[in-house]
Structures are given as structure tokens and as C-alpha cells.
Amino acid sequence: MDELRIPLSLLTPSIDVEALGFADTTELPPLEEPLGQARALEALDFGLNIKSHGFNIYASGPIGTGKWGIIHQRVQQVALSMPAPLDWCYVHNFLAPSSPICLSFASGKGREFKDAINHVIQSLRRDLPLAFESHKYLDARAKIVEDRDQKKEALFQVVNEEAQRRGFGFKENPVGFTMVPVRDGKPLRQKDREALTDSEKEKIAEQGKVLEGKIREFQAQVHALDHEAEHALLEMDQQVVRAVMQNRFAVLRDHHHDLPEVLEYLQKVEEDIVSNYKDFLPREGPQLAILGWDARDHKPNLTRYEVNLLIEHPQQTGAPIIDEPHPTYANLIGKIERKSHMGVVYTDFTEIKAGSCLRASGGFLLVNVLDLLRQPLAWDALKRVIKTRSVNIEDPGEYFGFSTTGLKPQPIPVDIKIILFGPPYIFSLLQGYELDFPKLFKVKADFDVDIPRENSQEQLYARFIAQLCRKEKLPPFGVDAVGEIIRYSLRLAERRDRLSLRMSWIGDIVREAAYWAKQDGRSLVSKLHVETAIDKKRHRTNLLEEKIQDEIQEGTLMVDLDGETVGQVNGLSVHHLGDYMFGRPCRITARTFVGNEGVIDIQREAELAGEIHSKGVMTLAGFLGGKFAEFQPFALSATLTFEQTYSEVEGDSAAVAELVAIISSLANIPVHQSLAVTGSINQLGEIQPIGGVNEKIEGFFECCQKRGLSGKQGVLIPAKNIRHLTLNPKVVEAAESGKFSIFGVSNIEEVLELLTGMPAGEMQPDGQYPPNTIFGRAAQRLTEMAKIAAEWSGHSLTESSDGSTKPLLPKPVK
């Protein structure tokens, strides 16, 4: 059946390097636009420029398509044309210290405000002590004190005269003065008091009570004088403080006259400084040393006057672009840090730290969705930021509703465009299970994995290589090397008519080829260096493949590559190892016998079969029933298995091989073991395309080559897969020399005839198949099985007028 042999020209794509029109990549201009992602770029441009709420972006695409680089480049272009966002500060709330106040400034002005406030406070710490040490202030203070003392002396003189008139005097003691009766200018002693008459004692007591009232009046007047003097001193001190800081704060108010929140804060600062001016003065008192700490050297805490510059944007830099590599709750929202001093943990508004959402406000935040979903609380926190358009920095305990005594800063409003990038299946899951996701991420930028192969696209591929070489200072690529890169791209796309857009993988091969060119001492990368890079990359990852091939050669894994066997077929499977996959032959066997259990998949019974593989087995069972059981019972039991396979089998690409094994066993017709087959099948017997066709062919070829190519070996693949062929040059050379064959098949009849050498057979008008065909012998055996089954079940078969057999059922018993 040479007509099914695939022509050599279709086994691998041809690259016309002459049509590229250059000698090496130094002649090419750089690539201006990302290659082949017009749909994604259109979605990005729309999502980045629309200002409506909820139009955040999900960049969807598999790994290797260069999503991050393309997005970052596009975002930079948009961000440069946008104004720089506001600076944000946290300051002390003098009315509610646990709720710091947020202040906003134009970009670059936050630093100016912070420095200005710090300068004012430092200058007050320097100038206020000088003002309180001036001669003018000391003289005024001394006058107030002197006036108070003179008034107190006059009051004391009046009280003293009144006491003397009433026969009393004052005796000084450690706590003040005590009234004592006097006679002849001398205080009465205790024995003198006892010698007094009762009337004299009563008179002294009465005069004492009157005098005590006078003394209480005196004390009240003294306290009033002290209070009046203290008030005068305080008012004078505050006048001095206001005079010292008046000009400083006037300048601040003038600079921020258009910011009412800032003016209100400055007023609160002034009032607090006036009320607590002594914090700016040196402390007086005895030395008190505890653990080396001197109370006189301890400076008052002036932290409340500091400005916590949370977000700062330099002027004329455009909108910020924040790429958050570790999107934890704290890194996204922010945190409140703690300090420890002498075993005490404390915090204040200066320990509030901004997260990525605040740093990206007015711009763009880029987050990997997988990293985001792995972090506790991070997704919910990000949703809350989008919904409320504000960031509320709080302790994680507050998020769960636990009451804490920590700070509760004012929320800061944000205007942020969030770009999530991740695989398509995460987008589908979030769309299906996260009710808020469609409302919050309304733009999907879908990155493609390949583009149609055209000469213009190949030119762009060459310009991409030229751009990468210039950017990373790699040696230029010759036109033959570019052609080999294009061939590798076709292999990645698994299509001879499409180029891969996994540009990060292509870029890695470009870098590796440049490395091998340098190792070879060449200043120009050639085709040989690209082939070396591809071979070395494969060699670094194909250890398992070599181990399996060795076990096949030594017979540990039993695979026949010559001869004929009934009920045994060489199937082909693919193993995935991250970014590398390889094919290998697998022995598939089938046994058929009388019964009514149908096709039994041993892999499924042992729970080693995936859902798609089980579907493929049931599909071929449907084909068998439709092919042979139209006019008689399907009295068949058949077992199928992948021999020496101990892990899960998934996919339906072995369905054709499994069907051939069953029919071979049923018809007792041997199968050529020099051929392997891969392909899916539907219930009509049509062969459907499968994946990994190149790896499967090369895996079987590797086995045959190690044992020796006989010229009879080959692989049967679905004809629909011919467009996917980009085979290794060694396979193409073997096919060209007639040592290895590759066939493209469209239906099960073609497969059976190639694998057995017998005609499949066509149904005759009488509904029968010719007896010397595969289907004829299979149908004959099924008829025999049906008769045996009928005899064992107490039924019999009768031949109808059209030659088919039908069961003769016993009459029902009345």
C-alpha cells in the first residue's frame, strides 16, 4: 500500500533561507512590535486606557509566550504619558492618637513637607531654650515672681498683726507655721497653759478660732496669688513660644494654602507645641541612673511631630509600575511594624509601611495569579481594594474581626489598574467559582501560542533574533542559523504551517546557540551551533528516555520489532517531563473469549486509566458492536491491557492499536510487529488526529535503529497528523533510504490491511463479509461465539432467510 506512504517532502518542513533576503542578523532592524500577539495587544491597549471601574486585566496564556515582557513593555508606554500620582503621608492625630491621619501632596511635595516640618521642629529645639534663657525673659519672669512675693508678704504682715493683737504668734515648723499663744512677747509653755484659769483658756480658744478663719482667708489669698502668677508665667511662656515659631509656621501655611487638611494639621501642631513647649526645654532634676540611663540626658519624645512619608513619587516620571513578586497580605496592603524597648513592645504611626497597592496607586500593579492565590488572605484583600477603591492598613487580626489595641490608620483612596497574568485554566476556574471575578476583571488579554507560517512572519522572527542579539550583546546569527531557529519553532508549534509564539523558549535556544558559537571561537552563529544547542538541551533532560530505551534493548521492557503475533500490537505513548517530552513503544495485547461482558479495560479495572482513555475504549467497543452485532447478539468478552505499564494511562491515542489487537485476536490473524500504530478512532471507524506525533515516531525509530533497521519497520499515523510532522533529520534520512516508513491512514480498514497484509473486507449486499477477509473471519468467529453462548443459556439460533442468525427464544410458560 505505497499510496499510503507519506512523501518525503511532507515528513519535515523545508526552510528557504534564500527567501529571507539577508546574510546575517546585523542587516536587520529591531522588532518594533511583539510578534504575532495582535489580539492580546488590542485587549491590553483597551484595558490600560479605559478608566471605568472594574476594567482590570487578566493576561491569559501558557508558559513561554512572553506575557510578562510584552505586558511590561506596553504598560511602560502608557505609564509615561500619565501624570505622576499624589504623595501620601501619615501624621499624628492629636485628638485620637490611635487613628493616624493621612495627608496627600502633589508628586514630589511630600518630601518637601516632611523636611520642612522636621526643620521647624529641630529649629524649635534649638531656639526655644535660648528664648527662655534670654535676659529679657528672665527679667520679666523675675518681676512676676517678685510682685507675687511682695503681695504675699503684705498679706502675711496683716495676718501677723492680727494674730499679735489677739495674743498669738507664729512658730515655724518643717511643714509651715503653727499658731501659738504668747504673753509678754513669749510663747506660752505647756505648764503655763495648764496654769491658766478656765476663762482665760476659753478666751484663748475663742481668739484662736477667729484667727484660724483669718488664716484660712490668708491661705486662699496666697493660693490665688500663686495661681495668678503661674497663669501670668504660662501666658508669658506661650507668648514667647508663639513669637519664636510664628514666622516658621506662617511660611508653611503659605506654601500649603490650597490644602485645607494640611492647614488644619499645622494648626493642631502649633496648639500642641504651645501646650507642651516644655518638651523642647532641657530637663532639670537630680541624676537618676538606671542601667546606665540618666534621666537628665533623656530627651522628650517628639515623634508625634514627625511625618511618615508613606508614598513618594519623583516629579515628571509618569505613573508607577509595580511588579509584586511575593503578593502576601502584608506586601499587598501594607503593615504596622513594632518596636521593642526594655522588654516593652510598642508602635506608632511612623511604623506604618505601605504595600504594593499603595505604591501602585495612580498606576499599574502586575501580579502572578498563581502566586496570589497561594497566599492566605491576599486574594480577598485585593478584591476589597478594588471594590472600595481604598487601602486600609490594619493588623491581620482586624481582618478576622478580632479587636486589637493597635493603630487604626485612616484608609487611603487609590486609583489602580491591576493586571493578573496566569494560565487559561485559572481564568476559567475564577470565572466559574469566584462571583466577584467577572465584575472586577472585565478584560481578558489572550496570548496565542502560534501564528500562521508566512514569509512576512519569518522575517519578523529573524528581526526578533536580531533584536535579542543586540540587546544582550550576543554574536549575530547567520541566515542558515535563523532558518534552523524557524525549523525549531515549527517543531514547538507541532505544525509545519504555523510558527510558535513561545518566544521565551525560542530566546533560550538563541542564547544557547550563541554560547556554543563563542565556545567554538566563532563570531557568527551558524546552523551547526543551533543544532548543537538543541541537541545539548535535549541531552540535559532525556536521561529517563535513554533508560527506557536501554531497557527495551536489553529485553526488560518487552517490545517485538519483527515477526508476527496474534492479538499483539505496538502502540505508541508520550511521556511529559516539564518542557521535554518523548515517545516510546508499548506492547498492547488483547484476548477474546465467549461471554457477554464486552470489552474489559484492565487499566480501568485496576484504576490505572484516565477518563479520556476509558472513553476511547468505550468508543472502540461501540465500533465493534455496530460493525458485527447488527443481526446477532454480541457474545464477546475481550480484555485489553498495556503490558508492563504501572502508572496511569491517559488519552485515547492508543484506541486504534487496541481495536487492532481485539480484531486480530478475534479473527486469529497475526499482526506485523515491525510496525507501530498511533491514533484515535470514532464509532464509524475513522482515524482521528492525536498529539505528540513527532515524539512517537522518533521514539519508535530510536528503538528500531538501536536493534538495526530492516527496511520493514515503520509507523502508522492518522492522515490528519501529516501537517504536524517536523521530524528529526535522522528519521527523514532513514525514510529516504527506504529503511523506515511512515504511513498516513484515514480509517481502520487501511490500518488493518497494513498491519496484517490481508484485505479488511467490505460488507456484501447480503450483510455478510467475504470469508477470506479480516472482517469476514472476525464475523465468523463472533457467530460461533453467539451459538456457544446461546447453547449455554438454553437458547438456540436459527438461520433466517437472509442468511443471518437470530436467537430462537423459548415459548413463555402459561
Short mmCIF file of C-alpha atoms in Angstrom, two decimals, residues 2 36-37 39 60 99 177 217 306 326 372 389 399 434 443 473 488 492 533 536 570 580 591 610 696 743 793:
data_model
loop_
_atom_site.label_atom_id
_atom_site.label_comp_id
_atom_site.label_asym_id
_atom_site.label_seq_id
_atom_site.Cartn_x
_atom_site.Cartn_y
_atom_site.Cartn_z
CA ASP A 2 2.57 2.50 -1.18
CA GLY A 36 2.03 37.66 16.50
CA GLN A 37 0.03 38.85 19.54
CA ARG A 39 -5.37 40.08 19.72
CA SER A 60 -4.13 34.54 29.86
CA SER A 99 -6.12 56.82 64.32
CA PHE A 177 3.76 77.79 110.52
CA GLU A 217 -8.56 83.57 104.21
CA GLU A 306 7.25 63.59 62.58
CA HIS A 326 5.63 37.91 46.53
CA LEU A 372 -1.52 35.48 44.61
CA ARG A 389 -11.00 51.90 45.89
CA TYR A 399 -9.34 41.40 59.14
CA GLU A 434 -15.50 33.40 42.11
CA VAL A 443 -10.73 42.48 30.23
CA LYS A 473 25.27 41.60 23.13
CA TYR A 488 12.72 24.60 15.77
CA LEU A 492 7.41 23.65 19.04
CA ALA A 533 22.14 23.90 21.29
CA LYS A 536 22.57 19.65 24.22
CA ASN A 570 2.98 -1.97 19.13
CA TYR A 580 10.51 18.00 27.38
CA ARG A 591 -7.60 -11.72 24.45
CA GLY A 610 -7.73 8.21 32.91
CA LYS A 696 6.04 8.97 18.99
CA PHE A 743 2.11 5.84 6.62
CA SER A 793 -28.01 -20.13 28.11
#
